[in-house]
Amino acid sequence: MRIFDFTDAIVRRPGASVVKGLRAGDGQDPSLEGVLAEHAGYVAALRAAGLAVQELDPLEQFPDAIFVEDPALVFGNGAILLRPGAPSREAEGEYLREVLGERFPVLLEQRDGHADGGDVLVMTDRAYIGLSARTDARGAQVLQGLMAQLGITAVVAATPPEVLHLKTASSLVDEETVLATAPLAASGIYANYRVLEVPAGDEGGANVLRVRDHLLVGAGYPRLIDLLDGYGAKVVALPNAEIAKIDAGFTCMSLRWNEKSR
Ligand code: CIR
């Protein structure tokens, strides 16, 4: 079983407040219709890749709640509720507690420091926890301990200063291959893997999502789409221009796991 051979996923449908989601600059709000359409396309792509997808109801009081992989992480044998680093997101995990408690045999909880799931890249022999404006040193250390309880070795790495999360700038292509922006590729943290460097100008597309034999990539990055052809997956180009206005990535919009790995 490969690490991206997921069977199940949880997503959260956007509410009207999604257009007020956090963003790095002072860019314009996305259109609600656009976000809803792109999110629906994403969920359809997960299903087309073979996953059983559970859709949670919108949480209007949390504009960023569609990004379910920031307040939680899931693995075949257990889930972890995190403390996201943005104050407006810190309580989001409470609204995942019930569903994760139902669906996982073990539910661990971070009680100190801050960490976002977007800063955690899981590879075959280890996971990386990126330090960022959202994940602090204490949060990374606590998360390392929680992941160890689930049998996962995690190493702490630096995230380039201008990116939101480690996975904004790097993501899994296959078990041997990482896609990374030039600064992360040059940092040497992925020396154990084949590193594909994101073509200059396509940095906004560095967050791709491998799900079984499909690889979800932003439709606006044709050079990246070409580069990713040939890694054992059908490259699926998904429109994400509206949702990108609130710094969305494909990995952060679902929690994915393999039910049979228990
Ligand atoms: C935020 O700033 O928290 C959201 N607007 C976007 C989160 C995207 N999550 C991710 O890259 N892991």
mmCIF file of C-alpha atoms and ligand atoms in Angstrom:
data_model
loop_
_atom_site.group_PDB
_atom_site.id
_atom_site.type_symbol
_atom_site.label_atom_id
_atom_site.label_comp_id
_atom_site.label_asym_id
_atom_site.label_seq_id
_atom_site.Cartn_x
_atom_site.Cartn_y
_atom_site.Cartn_z
ATOM 1 C CA MET A 1 0.000 0.000 0.000
ATOM 2 C CA ARG A 2 1.419 3.382 -1.002
ATOM 3 C CA ILE A 3 1.167 6.380 1.336
ATOM 4 C CA PHE A 4 -1.271 8.113 -1.004
ATOM 5 C CA ASP A 5 -3.531 5.081 -1.458
ATOM 6 C CA PHE A 6 -6.276 6.709 0.584
ATOM 7 C CA THR A 7 -9.762 5.240 0.848
ATOM 8 C CA ASP A 8 -11.596 7.987 2.719
ATOM 9 C CA ALA A 9 -11.703 11.747 3.076
ATOM 10 C CA ILE A 10 -13.468 14.411 5.115
ATOM 11 C CA VAL A 11 -14.133 17.879 3.689
ATOM 12 C CA ARG A 12 -16.160 20.856 4.894
ATOM 13 C CA ARG A 13 -18.494 22.680 2.535
ATOM 14 C CA PRO A 14 -17.944 26.463 2.324
ATOM 15 C CA GLY A 15 -20.423 28.864 3.914
ATOM 16 C CA ALA A 16 -21.054 32.417 2.707
ATOM 17 C CA SER A 17 -18.375 33.747 5.091
ATOM 18 C CA VAL A 18 -15.657 31.916 3.118
ATOM 19 C CA VAL A 19 -15.117 35.045 1.009
ATOM 20 C CA LYS A 20 -13.696 36.725 4.144
ATOM 21 C CA GLY A 21 -11.049 34.030 4.590
ATOM 22 C CA LEU A 22 -7.542 35.061 5.626
ATOM 23 C CA ARG A 23 -5.071 35.970 2.906
ATOM 24 C CA ALA A 24 -1.465 37.061 2.881
ATOM 25 C CA GLY A 25 -1.910 40.392 1.120
ATOM 26 C CA ASP A 26 -4.843 42.766 0.871
ATOM 27 C CA GLY A 27 -6.218 41.137 -2.267
ATOM 28 C CA GLN A 28 -9.864 41.244 -3.264
ATOM 29 C CA ASP A 29 -12.442 38.789 -1.938
ATOM 30 C CA PRO A 30 -13.142 35.738 -4.093
ATOM 31 C CA SER A 31 -16.650 35.356 -5.486
ATOM 32 C CA LEU A 32 -18.836 33.010 -3.450
ATOM 33 C CA GLU A 33 -20.152 31.297 -6.582
ATOM 34 C CA GLY A 34 -16.588 30.743 -7.766
ATOM 35 C CA VAL A 35 -15.457 29.256 -4.464
ATOM 36 C CA LEU A 36 -18.501 26.983 -4.300
ATOM 37 C CA ALA A 37 -17.918 25.748 -7.855
ATOM 38 C CA GLU A 38 -14.208 25.161 -7.327
ATOM 39 C CA HIS A 39 -14.799 23.391 -4.033
ATOM 40 C CA ALA A 40 -17.441 21.172 -5.625
ATOM 41 C CA GLY A 41 -14.970 20.388 -8.419
ATOM 42 C CA TYR A 42 -12.384 19.431 -5.836
ATOM 43 C CA VAL A 43 -14.764 17.091 -4.008
ATOM 44 C CA ALA A 44 -15.777 15.527 -7.328
ATOM 45 C CA ALA A 45 -12.076 14.999 -8.144
ATOM 46 C CA LEU A 46 -11.516 13.209 -4.823
ATOM 47 C CA ARG A 47 -14.469 10.940 -5.584
ATOM 48 C CA ALA A 48 -13.247 10.349 -9.140
ATOM 49 C CA ALA A 49 -9.906 9.278 -7.648
ATOM 50 C CA GLY A 50 -11.774 6.593 -5.716
ATOM 51 C CA LEU A 51 -12.321 8.105 -2.256
ATOM 52 C CA ALA A 52 -15.435 7.912 -0.101
ATOM 53 C CA VAL A 53 -15.889 11.567 0.878
ATOM 54 C CA GLN A 54 -17.806 12.746 3.948
ATOM 55 C CA GLU A 55 -18.951 16.370 3.621
ATOM 56 C CA LEU A 56 -19.322 18.350 6.845
ATOM 57 C CA ASP A 57 -21.699 21.304 7.164
ATOM 58 C CA PRO A 58 -20.364 24.859 6.740
ATOM 59 C CA LEU A 59 -19.204 26.775 9.830
ATOM 60 C CA GLU A 60 -20.160 30.390 9.172
ATOM 61 C CA GLN A 61 -18.335 31.693 12.250
ATOM 62 C CA PHE A 62 -15.027 30.372 10.860
ATOM 63 C CA PRO A 63 -14.401 31.709 7.315
ATOM 64 C CA ASP A 64 -11.364 29.436 6.912
ATOM 65 C CA ALA A 65 -13.012 26.242 8.165
ATOM 66 C CA ILE A 66 -12.982 24.626 4.699
ATOM 67 C CA PHE A 67 -9.253 24.147 5.239
ATOM 68 C CA VAL A 68 -9.792 21.112 7.462
ATOM 69 C CA GLU A 69 -6.196 19.924 7.255
ATOM 70 C CA ASP A 70 -4.922 22.910 9.268
ATOM 71 C CA PRO A 71 -6.727 22.159 12.584
ATOM 72 C CA ALA A 72 -6.242 18.379 12.307
ATOM 73 C CA LEU A 73 -4.075 15.649 10.858
ATOM 74 C CA VAL A 74 -5.208 12.081 10.223
ATOM 75 C CA PHE A 75 -3.389 8.810 9.686
ATOM 76 C CA GLY A 76 -4.657 5.265 9.259
ATOM 77 C CA ASN A 77 -4.260 4.504 12.970
ATOM 78 C CA GLY A 78 -5.308 7.782 14.546
ATOM 79 C CA ALA A 79 -6.039 11.491 14.298
ATOM 80 C CA ILE A 80 -4.547 14.580 15.958
ATOM 81 C CA LEU A 81 -6.417 17.772 16.820
ATOM 82 C CA LEU A 82 -4.053 20.719 16.402
ATOM 83 C CA ARG A 83 -3.881 24.306 17.657
ATOM 84 C CA PRO A 84 -3.703 26.400 14.468
ATOM 85 C CA GLY A 85 -1.469 29.458 14.663
ATOM 86 C CA ALA A 86 -3.936 32.076 13.366
ATOM 87 C CA PRO A 87 -6.023 33.391 16.317
ATOM 88 C CA SER A 88 -9.216 33.342 14.226
ATOM 89 C CA ARG A 89 -8.676 29.619 13.524
ATOM 90 C CA GLU A 90 -7.509 28.347 16.892
ATOM 91 C CA ALA A 91 -10.898 26.903 17.918
ATOM 92 C CA GLU A 92 -11.711 25.196 14.600
ATOM 93 C CA GLY A 93 -10.536 21.819 15.876
ATOM 94 C CA GLU A 94 -13.422 21.707 18.370
ATOM 95 C CA TYR A 95 -15.747 21.284 15.417
ATOM 96 C CA LEU A 96 -13.848 18.261 14.163
ATOM 97 C CA ARG A 97 -13.626 16.515 17.516
ATOM 98 C CA GLU A 98 -16.881 14.592 17.224
ATOM 99 C CA VAL A 99 -16.426 13.295 13.687
ATOM 100 C CA LEU A 100 -12.787 12.350 14.231
ATOM 101 C CA GLY A 101 -13.708 10.651 17.510
ATOM 102 C CA GLU A 102 -16.265 8.562 15.611
ATOM 103 C CA ARG A 103 -14.029 7.667 12.708
ATOM 104 C CA PHE A 104 -10.637 7.035 14.353
ATOM 105 C CA PRO A 105 -9.635 4.553 17.053
ATOM 106 C CA VAL A 106 -7.286 7.109 18.642
ATOM 107 C CA LEU A 107 -7.750 10.881 18.876
ATOM 108 C CA LEU A 108 -4.770 12.789 20.220
ATOM 109 C CA GLU A 109 -4.748 16.464 21.008
ATOM 110 C CA GLN A 110 -2.179 19.230 20.935
ATOM 111 C CA ARG A 111 -2.395 21.283 24.129
ATOM 112 C CA ASP A 112 0.638 23.546 23.869
ATOM 113 C CA GLY A 113 2.274 25.642 21.157
ATOM 114 C CA HIS A 114 0.725 26.145 17.730
ATOM 115 C CA ALA A 115 0.888 24.032 14.600
ATOM 116 C CA ASP A 116 -1.047 23.951 11.321
ATOM 117 C CA GLY A 117 -1.489 20.722 9.388
ATOM 118 C CA GLY A 118 -0.455 22.633 6.272
ATOM 119 C CA ASP A 119 3.071 22.624 7.661
ATOM 120 C CA VAL A 120 3.258 18.827 7.793
ATOM 121 C CA LEU A 121 4.452 16.885 4.758
ATOM 122 C CA VAL A 122 4.291 13.115 5.195
ATOM 123 C CA MET A 123 6.715 11.034 3.140
ATOM 124 C CA THR A 124 7.404 7.291 3.340
ATOM 125 C CA ASP A 125 10.103 7.114 5.999
ATOM 126 C CA ARG A 126 9.492 10.375 7.819
ATOM 127 C CA ALA A 127 7.330 13.461 8.034
ATOM 128 C CA TYR A 128 8.507 17.058 7.905
ATOM 129 C CA ILE A 129 7.099 19.741 10.214
ATOM 130 C CA GLY A 130 7.818 23.200 8.822
ATOM 131 C CA LEU A 131 8.311 26.162 11.126
ATOM 132 C CA SER A 132 6.265 29.085 9.832
ATOM 133 C CA ALA A 133 4.261 32.092 10.966
ATOM 134 C CA ARG A 134 1.595 29.516 11.976
ATOM 135 C CA THR A 135 3.731 26.702 13.421
ATOM 136 C CA ASP A 136 6.049 27.699 16.249
ATOM 137 C CA ALA A 137 8.957 25.760 17.727
ATOM 138 C CA ARG A 138 6.963 24.593 20.750
ATOM 139 C CA GLY A 139 4.054 23.522 18.552
ATOM 140 C CA ALA A 140 6.380 21.566 16.282
ATOM 141 C CA GLN A 141 7.980 19.849 19.269
ATOM 142 C CA VAL A 142 4.620 18.870 20.778
ATOM 143 C CA LEU A 143 3.370 17.641 17.417
ATOM 144 C CA GLN A 144 6.533 15.597 16.937
ATOM 145 C CA GLY A 145 5.718 13.808 20.216
ATOM 146 C CA LEU A 146 2.090 13.189 19.224
ATOM 147 C CA MET A 147 3.100 11.815 15.833
ATOM 148 C CA ALA A 148 5.621 9.526 17.536
ATOM 149 C CA GLN A 149 2.696 8.052 19.496
ATOM 150 C CA LEU A 150 1.214 7.061 16.133
ATOM 151 C CA GLY A 151 4.530 5.574 15.006
ATOM 152 C CA ILE A 152 5.549 8.431 12.720
ATOM 153 C CA THR A 153 9.023 9.944 12.846
ATOM 154 C CA ALA A 154 8.889 13.675 12.194
ATOM 155 C CA VAL A 155 11.748 16.081 11.628
ATOM 156 C CA VAL A 156 11.455 19.840 12.067
ATOM 157 C CA ALA A 157 12.445 21.989 9.088
ATOM 158 C CA ALA A 158 12.503 25.679 8.190
ATOM 159 C CA THR A 159 9.851 27.014 5.814
ATOM 160 C CA PRO A 160 10.892 29.855 3.458
ATOM 161 C CA PRO A 161 9.753 33.120 5.089
ATOM 162 C CA GLU A 162 7.460 34.291 2.319
ATOM 163 C CA VAL A 163 5.247 31.202 2.185
ATOM 164 C CA LEU A 164 2.218 30.417 4.327
ATOM 165 C CA HIS A 165 2.921 26.752 4.980
ATOM 166 C CA LEU A 166 5.569 24.141 4.182
ATOM 167 C CA LYS A 167 3.086 22.495 1.820
ATOM 168 C CA THR A 168 2.385 25.820 0.082
ATOM 169 C CA ALA A 169 5.876 25.414 -1.339
ATOM 170 C CA SER A 170 6.324 21.633 -1.526
ATOM 171 C CA SER A 171 4.185 18.558 -1.942
ATOM 172 C CA LEU A 172 4.261 14.831 -2.574
ATOM 173 C CA VAL A 173 4.255 13.574 -6.169
ATOM 174 C CA ASP A 174 5.006 9.907 -5.519
ATOM 175 C CA GLU A 175 6.801 7.920 -2.842
ATOM 176 C CA GLU A 176 10.228 8.948 -4.139
ATOM 177 C CA THR A 177 9.418 12.415 -5.452
ATOM 178 C CA VAL A 178 8.734 15.836 -3.955
ATOM 179 C CA LEU A 179 7.686 18.931 -5.861
ATOM 180 C CA ALA A 180 9.389 21.992 -4.343
ATOM 181 C CA THR A 181 9.940 25.661 -5.104
ATOM 182 C CA ALA A 182 13.531 26.681 -5.837
ATOM 183 C CA PRO A 183 14.356 27.911 -2.287
ATOM 184 C CA LEU A 184 13.072 24.706 -0.684
ATOM 185 C CA ALA A 185 14.776 22.539 -3.302
ATOM 186 C CA ALA A 186 18.040 24.412 -2.602
ATOM 187 C CA SER A 187 17.636 24.078 1.170
ATOM 188 C CA GLY A 188 18.555 20.390 0.936
ATOM 189 C CA ILE A 189 15.853 19.202 3.353
ATOM 190 C CA TYR A 190 14.545 16.785 0.736
ATOM 191 C CA ALA A 191 17.969 15.315 -0.062
ATOM 192 C CA ASN A 192 16.633 11.764 0.417
ATOM 193 C CA TYR A 193 14.131 12.201 -2.413
ATOM 194 C CA ARG A 194 13.990 13.096 -6.066
ATOM 195 C CA VAL A 195 13.119 16.804 -6.125
ATOM 196 C CA LEU A 196 11.187 18.354 -8.994
ATOM 197 C CA GLU A 197 11.693 22.097 -9.007
ATOM 198 C CA VAL A 198 8.610 24.212 -9.666
ATOM 199 C CA PRO A 199 9.109 26.168 -12.923
ATOM 200 C CA ALA A 200 9.786 29.879 -12.299
ATOM 201 C CA GLY A 201 6.512 31.764 -12.316
ATOM 202 C CA ASP A 202 4.451 28.707 -11.300
ATOM 203 C CA GLU A 203 5.246 28.884 -7.566
ATOM 204 C CA GLY A 204 1.560 29.415 -6.808
ATOM 205 C CA GLY A 205 0.918 25.869 -8.053
ATOM 206 C CA ALA A 206 3.457 24.096 -5.812
ATOM 207 C CA ASN A 207 0.742 22.562 -3.662
ATOM 208 C CA VAL A 208 -0.424 19.511 -5.598
ATOM 209 C CA LEU A 209 -2.372 16.585 -4.178
ATOM 210 C CA ARG A 210 -1.578 12.952 -4.982
ATOM 211 C CA VAL A 211 -4.569 10.699 -4.397
ATOM 212 C CA ARG A 212 -4.120 7.105 -5.534
ATOM 213 C CA ASP A 213 -3.516 7.275 -9.287
ATOM 214 C CA HIS A 214 -4.568 10.890 -9.673
ATOM 215 C CA LEU A 215 -2.569 14.066 -9.130
ATOM 216 C CA LEU A 216 -4.595 17.240 -8.612
ATOM 217 C CA VAL A 217 -2.883 20.369 -9.945
ATOM 218 C CA GLY A 218 -4.063 23.970 -10.410
ATOM 219 C CA ALA A 219 -5.360 24.512 -13.933
ATOM 220 C CA GLY A 220 -3.484 27.797 -14.320
ATOM 221 C CA TYR A 221 -0.032 26.196 -14.361
ATOM 222 C CA PRO A 222 0.513 24.534 -17.771
ATOM 223 C CA ARG A 223 4.304 24.152 -17.345
ATOM 224 C CA LEU A 224 3.778 22.434 -14.033
ATOM 225 C CA ILE A 225 1.142 20.173 -15.565
ATOM 226 C CA ASP A 226 3.666 19.124 -18.225
ATOM 227 C CA LEU A 227 6.404 18.586 -15.644
ATOM 228 C CA LEU A 228 4.203 16.305 -13.537
ATOM 229 C CA ASP A 229 3.248 14.025 -16.398
ATOM 230 C CA GLY A 230 5.029 10.674 -16.103
ATOM 231 C CA TYR A 231 4.957 9.990 -12.375
ATOM 232 C CA GLY A 232 2.442 7.183 -12.485
ATOM 233 C CA ALA A 233 -0.600 9.379 -12.053
ATOM 234 C CA LYS A 234 -3.225 10.947 -14.229
ATOM 235 C CA VAL A 235 -2.706 14.713 -13.888
ATOM 236 C CA VAL A 236 -6.065 16.364 -13.175
ATOM 237 C CA ALA A 237 -6.080 20.129 -13.787
ATOM 238 C CA LEU A 238 -8.555 21.795 -11.437
ATOM 239 C CA PRO A 239 -9.714 25.429 -11.635
ATOM 240 C CA ASN A 240 -8.721 27.171 -8.374
ATOM 241 C CA ALA A 241 -8.331 30.855 -9.256
ATOM 242 C CA GLU A 242 -11.090 32.057 -6.883
ATOM 243 C CA ILE A 243 -10.232 29.866 -3.939
ATOM 244 C CA ALA A 244 -6.546 30.797 -4.375
ATOM 245 C CA LYS A 245 -7.494 34.360 -3.413
ATOM 246 C CA ILE A 246 -7.785 33.094 0.168
ATOM 247 C CA ASP A 247 -4.538 31.132 -0.166
ATOM 248 C CA ALA A 248 -6.156 27.728 -0.635
ATOM 249 C CA GLY A 249 -4.113 24.651 -1.400
ATOM 250 C CA PHE A 250 -5.409 21.260 -2.517
ATOM 251 C CA THR A 251 -3.876 19.387 0.411
ATOM 252 C CA CYS A 252 -5.482 21.598 3.059
ATOM 253 C CA MET A 253 -9.080 21.158 1.872
ATOM 254 C CA SER A 254 -9.426 17.523 2.965
ATOM 255 C CA LEU A 255 -8.357 15.016 5.581
ATOM 256 C CA ARG A 256 -7.417 11.754 3.884
ATOM 257 C CA TRP A 257 -6.557 8.296 5.157
ATOM 258 C CA ASN A 258 -6.589 4.592 4.339
ATOM 259 C CA GLU A 259 -9.211 2.728 6.303
ATOM 260 C CA LYS A 260 -7.513 -0.615 5.612
ATOM 261 C CA SER A 261 -4.185 0.384 7.139
ATOM 262 C CA ARG A 262 -5.511 -0.253 10.661
HETATM 263 C C1 CIR B 1 -5.453 30.659 6.017
HETATM 264 O O1 CIR B 1 -4.767 31.671 5.813
HETATM 265 O O2 CIR B 1 -5.396 30.026 7.068
HETATM 266 C C2 CIR B 1 -6.403 30.212 4.936
HETATM 267 N N1 CIR B 1 -6.982 31.347 4.280
HETATM 268 C C3 CIR B 1 -5.716 29.342 3.938
HETATM 269 C C4 CIR B 1 -5.206 28.083 4.539
HETATM 270 C C5 CIR B 1 -4.596 27.199 3.535
HETATM 271 N N2 CIR B 1 -4.090 26.066 4.163
HETATM 272 C C6 CIR B 1 -2.974 25.446 3.785
HETATM 273 O O3 CIR B 1 -2.237 25.903 2.912
HETATM 274 N N3 CIR B 1 -2.647 24.365 4.454
#
